[in-house]
PDB file of C-alpha atoms in Angstrom:
ATOM      1  CA  MET A   1       0.054  -0.159   0.016  1.00  0.00           C
ATOM      2  CA  GLY A   2       1.036   3.558  -0.391  1.00  0.00           C
ATOM      3  CA  ILE A   3       0.608   6.590  -2.271  1.00  0.00           C
ATOM      4  CA  GLU A   4      -0.310   6.224  -5.991  1.00  0.00           C
ATOM      5  CA  LYS A   5      -1.176   8.620  -8.793  1.00  0.00           C
ATOM      6  CA  VAL A   6      -3.723   8.609 -11.698  1.00  0.00           C
ATOM      7  CA  ILE A   7      -4.802  11.191 -14.303  1.00  0.00           C
ATOM      8  CA  PHE A   8      -8.251  11.733 -15.112  1.00  0.00           C
ATOM      9  CA  GLY A   9      -9.754  14.156 -17.798  1.00  0.00           C
ATOM     10  CA  ALA A  10     -13.414  14.654 -17.699  1.00  0.00           C
ATOM     11  CA  GLY A  11     -14.009  18.111 -18.963  1.00  0.00           C
ATOM     12  CA  CYS A  12     -13.075  21.492 -17.441  1.00  0.00           C
ATOM     13  CA  PHE A  13     -10.749  20.751 -14.699  1.00  0.00           C
ATOM     14  CA  TRP A  14     -12.198  22.888 -12.145  1.00  0.00           C
ATOM     15  CA  GLY A  15     -15.360  20.783 -11.160  1.00  0.00           C
ATOM     16  CA  VAL A  16     -13.438  17.434 -11.680  1.00  0.00           C
ATOM     17  CA  GLU A  17     -10.947  18.877  -8.766  1.00  0.00           C
ATOM     18  CA  VAL A  18     -13.704  19.511  -6.479  1.00  0.00           C
ATOM     19  CA  ALA A  19     -15.167  15.899  -7.051  1.00  0.00           C
ATOM     20  CA  PHE A  20     -11.741  14.372  -6.366  1.00  0.00           C
ATOM     21  CA  ARG A  21     -10.647  16.590  -3.224  1.00  0.00           C
ATOM     22  CA  ARG A  22     -14.071  15.393  -1.517  1.00  0.00           C
ATOM     23  CA  THR A  23     -13.081  11.847  -1.802  1.00  0.00           C
ATOM     24  CA  HIS A  24     -11.708  10.272   1.349  1.00  0.00           C
ATOM     25  CA  GLY A  25      -8.204   9.020   0.710  1.00  0.00           C
ATOM     26  CA  VAL A  26      -7.440  11.542  -1.768  1.00  0.00           C
ATOM     27  CA  SER A  27      -4.076  13.082  -0.659  1.00  0.00           C
ATOM     28  CA  ASN A  28      -3.837  15.951  -3.298  1.00  0.00           C
ATOM     29  CA  VAL A  29      -5.329  16.999  -6.540  1.00  0.00           C
ATOM     30  CA  THR A  30      -3.557  19.232  -9.196  1.00  0.00           C
ATOM     31  CA  CYS A  31      -5.140  20.728 -12.350  1.00  0.00           C
ATOM     32  CA  GLY A  32      -3.020  20.280 -15.332  1.00  0.00           C
ATOM     33  CA  TYR A  33      -2.581  19.393 -18.970  1.00  0.00           C
ATOM     34  CA  ALA A  34      -1.481  16.101 -20.232  1.00  0.00           C
ATOM     35  CA  GLY A  35      -1.855  14.153 -23.642  1.00  0.00           C
ATOM     36  CA  GLY A  36      -0.576  16.851 -26.156  1.00  0.00           C
ATOM     37  CA  HIS A  37       2.558  17.326 -28.102  1.00  0.00           C
ATOM     38  CA  THR A  38       3.488  20.797 -26.763  1.00  0.00           C
ATOM     39  CA  ARG A  39       6.069  21.177 -23.829  1.00  0.00           C
ATOM     40  CA  TYR A  40       4.801  23.301 -20.908  1.00  0.00           C
ATOM     41  CA  PRO A  41       1.387  24.364 -22.612  1.00  0.00           C
ATOM     42  CA  THR A  42      -0.322  27.496 -21.121  1.00  0.00           C
ATOM     43  CA  TYR A  43      -3.990  27.476 -20.711  1.00  0.00           C
ATOM     44  CA  HIS A  44      -4.403  29.718 -23.572  1.00  0.00           C
ATOM     45  CA  GLU A  45      -2.651  27.402 -25.849  1.00  0.00           C
ATOM     46  CA  VAL A  46      -4.484  24.428 -24.564  1.00  0.00           C
ATOM     47  CA  CYS A  47      -7.768  26.398 -25.208  1.00  0.00           C
ATOM     48  CA  SER A  48      -6.628  27.050 -28.801  1.00  0.00           C
ATOM     49  CA  ASP A  49      -7.226  23.291 -29.225  1.00  0.00           C
ATOM     50  CA  GLN A  50      -3.810  23.142 -31.250  1.00  0.00           C
ATOM     51  CA  THR A  51      -1.749  21.533 -28.552  1.00  0.00           C
ATOM     52  CA  GLY A  52      -3.493  17.878 -28.471  1.00  0.00           C
ATOM     53  CA  HIS A  53      -3.642  18.271 -24.327  1.00  0.00           C
ATOM     54  CA  ALA A  54      -6.782  17.704 -22.434  1.00  0.00           C
ATOM     55  CA  GLU A  55      -7.628  19.514 -19.233  1.00  0.00           C
ATOM     56  CA  VAL A  56      -6.834  16.881 -16.468  1.00  0.00           C
ATOM     57  CA  VAL A  57      -6.609  16.338 -12.876  1.00  0.00           C
ATOM     58  CA  LEU A  58      -3.527  14.502 -11.373  1.00  0.00           C
ATOM     59  CA  VAL A  59      -4.934  12.489  -8.389  1.00  0.00           C
ATOM     60  CA  GLU A  60      -2.717  11.305  -5.452  1.00  0.00           C
ATOM     61  CA  TYR A  61      -4.480   8.902  -3.295  1.00  0.00           C
ATOM     62  CA  ASP A  62      -3.587   6.492  -0.341  1.00  0.00           C
ATOM     63  CA  THR A  63      -4.225   3.004  -1.375  1.00  0.00           C
ATOM     64  CA  SER A  64      -4.840   2.038   2.175  1.00  0.00           C
ATOM     65  CA  LEU A  65      -7.849   4.388   2.241  1.00  0.00           C
ATOM     66  CA  VAL A  66      -9.300   4.475  -1.327  1.00  0.00           C
ATOM     67  CA  SER A  67      -9.321   2.031  -4.183  1.00  0.00           C
ATOM     68  CA  LEU A  68      -8.856   2.862  -7.758  1.00  0.00           C
ATOM     69  CA  GLU A  69     -12.247   1.268  -8.289  1.00  0.00           C
ATOM     70  CA  GLU A  70     -13.596   3.940  -6.042  1.00  0.00           C
ATOM     71  CA  LEU A  71     -11.901   6.917  -7.650  1.00  0.00           C
ATOM     72  CA  LEU A  72     -13.134   5.386 -11.042  1.00  0.00           C
ATOM     73  CA  SER A  73     -16.625   5.728  -9.672  1.00  0.00           C
ATOM     74  CA  VAL A  74     -16.067   9.352  -8.979  1.00  0.00           C
ATOM     75  CA  PHE A  75     -14.714   9.783 -12.557  1.00  0.00           C
ATOM     76  CA  TRP A  76     -17.593   8.089 -14.301  1.00  0.00           C
ATOM     77  CA  GLY A  77     -20.030  10.149 -12.156  1.00  0.00           C
ATOM     78  CA  CYS A  78     -18.522  13.626 -12.778  1.00  0.00           C
ATOM     79  CA  HIS A  79     -18.944  13.620 -16.276  1.00  0.00           C
ATOM     80  CA  ASN A  80     -20.749  12.194 -19.685  1.00  0.00           C
ATOM     81  CA  PRO A  81     -18.089   9.522 -20.866  1.00  0.00           C
ATOM     82  CA  THR A  82     -20.254   9.368 -24.340  1.00  0.00           C
ATOM     83  CA  THR A  83     -19.658  12.725 -25.757  1.00  0.00           C
ATOM     84  CA  ARG A  84     -16.254  12.951 -27.803  1.00  0.00           C
ATOM     85  CA  ASN A  85     -14.541  16.056 -27.195  1.00  0.00           C
ATOM     86  CA  ARG A  86     -17.240  17.893 -25.325  1.00  0.00           C
ATOM     87  CA  GLN A  87     -18.724  18.259 -21.785  1.00  0.00           C
ATOM     88  CA  GLY A  88     -21.765  20.231 -21.656  1.00  0.00           C
ATOM     89  CA  PRO A  89     -21.133  23.670 -23.199  1.00  0.00           C
ATOM     90  CA  ASP A  90     -17.438  22.964 -23.550  1.00  0.00           C
ATOM     91  CA  VAL A  91     -16.521  21.823 -27.017  1.00  0.00           C
ATOM     92  CA  GLY A  92     -12.838  20.865 -28.100  1.00  0.00           C
ATOM     93  CA  SER A  93     -10.278  18.017 -27.700  1.00  0.00           C
ATOM     94  CA  GLN A  94      -9.096  19.620 -24.438  1.00  0.00           C
ATOM     95  CA  TYR A  95     -12.212  18.300 -22.847  1.00  0.00           C
ATOM     96  CA  ARG A  96     -12.118  14.836 -23.849  1.00  0.00           C
ATOM     97  CA  SER A  97     -12.651  12.018 -21.548  1.00  0.00           C
ATOM     98  CA  VAL A  98      -9.555  10.280 -20.736  1.00  0.00           C
ATOM     99  CA  ILE A  99      -7.777   8.167 -18.002  1.00  0.00           C
ATOM    100  CA  PHE A 100      -4.114   8.055 -17.996  1.00  0.00           C
ATOM    101  CA  TYR A 101      -2.732   5.265 -15.960  1.00  0.00           C
ATOM    102  CA  TYR A 102       0.831   4.761 -14.222  1.00  0.00           C
ATOM    103  CA  SER A 103       1.025   0.932 -14.027  1.00  0.00           C
ATOM    104  CA  PRO A 104      -0.408  -2.258 -15.830  1.00  0.00           C
ATOM    105  CA  GLU A 105      -2.679  -2.851 -12.948  1.00  0.00           C
ATOM    106  CA  GLN A 106      -4.311   0.527 -13.205  1.00  0.00           C
ATOM    107  CA  GLU A 107      -4.508  -0.195 -16.808  1.00  0.00           C
ATOM    108  CA  ILE A 108      -6.550  -3.272 -16.180  1.00  0.00           C
ATOM    109  CA  VAL A 109      -8.723  -1.931 -13.432  1.00  0.00           C
ATOM    110  CA  ALA A 110      -9.591   1.058 -15.735  1.00  0.00           C
ATOM    111  CA  LYS A 111     -10.590  -0.891 -18.723  1.00  0.00           C
ATOM    112  CA  ARG A 112     -12.586  -3.469 -16.683  1.00  0.00           C
ATOM    113  CA  SER A 113     -14.344  -0.597 -15.039  1.00  0.00           C
ATOM    114  CA  LYS A 114     -15.231   1.008 -18.304  1.00  0.00           C
ATOM    115  CA  GLU A 115     -16.367  -2.530 -19.683  1.00  0.00           C
ATOM    116  CA  ILE A 116     -18.712  -2.846 -16.730  1.00  0.00           C
ATOM    117  CA  LEU A 117     -20.206   0.609 -16.982  1.00  0.00           C
ATOM    118  CA  GLN A 118     -20.817   0.117 -20.754  1.00  0.00           C
ATOM    119  CA  GLN A 119     -22.769  -3.094 -20.116  1.00  0.00           C
ATOM    120  CA  CYS A 120     -24.834  -2.066 -17.318  1.00  0.00           C
ATOM    121  CA  GLY A 121     -26.761   0.204 -19.497  1.00  0.00           C
ATOM    122  CA  ARG A 122     -26.456   3.486 -17.683  1.00  0.00           C
ATOM    123  CA  TRP A 123     -25.361   5.027 -21.100  1.00  0.00           C
ATOM    124  CA  GLN A 124     -27.216   4.143 -24.276  1.00  0.00           C
ATOM    125  CA  ASP A 125     -24.364   5.575 -26.257  1.00  0.00           C
ATOM    126  CA  PRO A 126     -20.987   3.827 -26.384  1.00  0.00           C
ATOM    127  CA  ILE A 127     -18.446   5.320 -23.803  1.00  0.00           C
ATOM    128  CA  VAL A 128     -15.445   6.944 -25.714  1.00  0.00           C
ATOM    129  CA  THR A 129     -13.255   7.500 -22.893  1.00  0.00           C
ATOM    130  CA  GLU A 130      -9.526   6.936 -23.836  1.00  0.00           C
ATOM    131  CA  ILE A 131      -7.348   4.729 -21.392  1.00  0.00           C
ATOM    132  CA  LEU A 132      -3.692   5.365 -22.259  1.00  0.00           C
ATOM    133  CA  PRO A 133      -0.224   5.480 -20.556  1.00  0.00           C
ATOM    134  CA  ALA A 134       0.524   8.494 -18.439  1.00  0.00           C
ATOM    135  CA  PRO A 135       2.140  11.176 -20.306  1.00  0.00           C
ATOM    136  CA  GLU A 136       4.093  14.182 -19.159  1.00  0.00           C
ATOM    137  CA  PHE A 137       1.880  16.016 -16.691  1.00  0.00           C
ATOM    138  CA  TYR A 138       1.969  19.751 -16.819  1.00  0.00           C
ATOM    139  CA  PRO A 139       0.527  21.608 -13.726  1.00  0.00           C
ATOM    140  CA  ALA A 140      -1.919  24.518 -14.687  1.00  0.00           C
ATOM    141  CA  GLU A 141      -1.283  27.861 -13.858  1.00  0.00           C
ATOM    142  CA  GLU A 142      -1.926  28.589 -10.059  1.00  0.00           C
ATOM    143  CA  TYR A 143      -5.176  30.496 -10.644  1.00  0.00           C
ATOM    144  CA  HIS A 144      -6.585  27.188 -11.830  1.00  0.00           C
ATOM    145  CA  GLN A 145      -5.791  25.445  -8.682  1.00  0.00           C
ATOM    146  CA  ARG A 146      -8.521  25.262  -6.155  1.00  0.00           C
ATOM    147  CA  TYR A 147     -10.474  27.676  -8.255  1.00  0.00           C
ATOM    148  CA  PHE A 148     -13.903  27.302  -6.868  1.00  0.00           C
ATOM    149  CA  GLU A 149     -12.382  27.620  -3.291  1.00  0.00           C
ATOM    150  CA  LYS A 150     -10.685  30.975  -4.272  1.00  0.00           C
ATOM    151  CA  HIS A 151     -14.055  32.359  -5.878  1.00  0.00           C
ATOM    152  CA  GLY A 152     -16.369  31.472  -2.887  1.00  0.00           C
ATOM    153  CA  ARG A 153     -18.108  28.322  -4.543  1.00  0.00           C
ATOM    154  CA  HIS A 154     -18.033  24.688  -3.305  1.00  0.00           C
TER     155      HIS A 154
END
């Protein structure tokens, strides 16, 4: 057991960050960018839809307190995984649904979770969530971290 990390992309990272911060066993959540081809991208570059990055959160968690399955439940519950490159009014590849894993075990658990969710019938459309090895993670600018807390929203 110990601290592990996983990266989730589920639309705009502000709301996703809150969902994981509220999860028992999560020790830290960092908003950022991953999955693109530009080194050290800025928010404005990512929003241009030209860098290939997704808005993501890096979730660090204590495996003795919370399982990856529980984190995946939060992930599946905080967005619509059937819309490609879109969450609500936000459109662009930076809003894609994606899981970036750090180990073969995480890959297996994430793929199994996706299959179970697709088979259970919760979503009629196919789940389009990508499940990929973790690339370089770039923290977002400081003003994006704990955005809702800083602006008096919970």
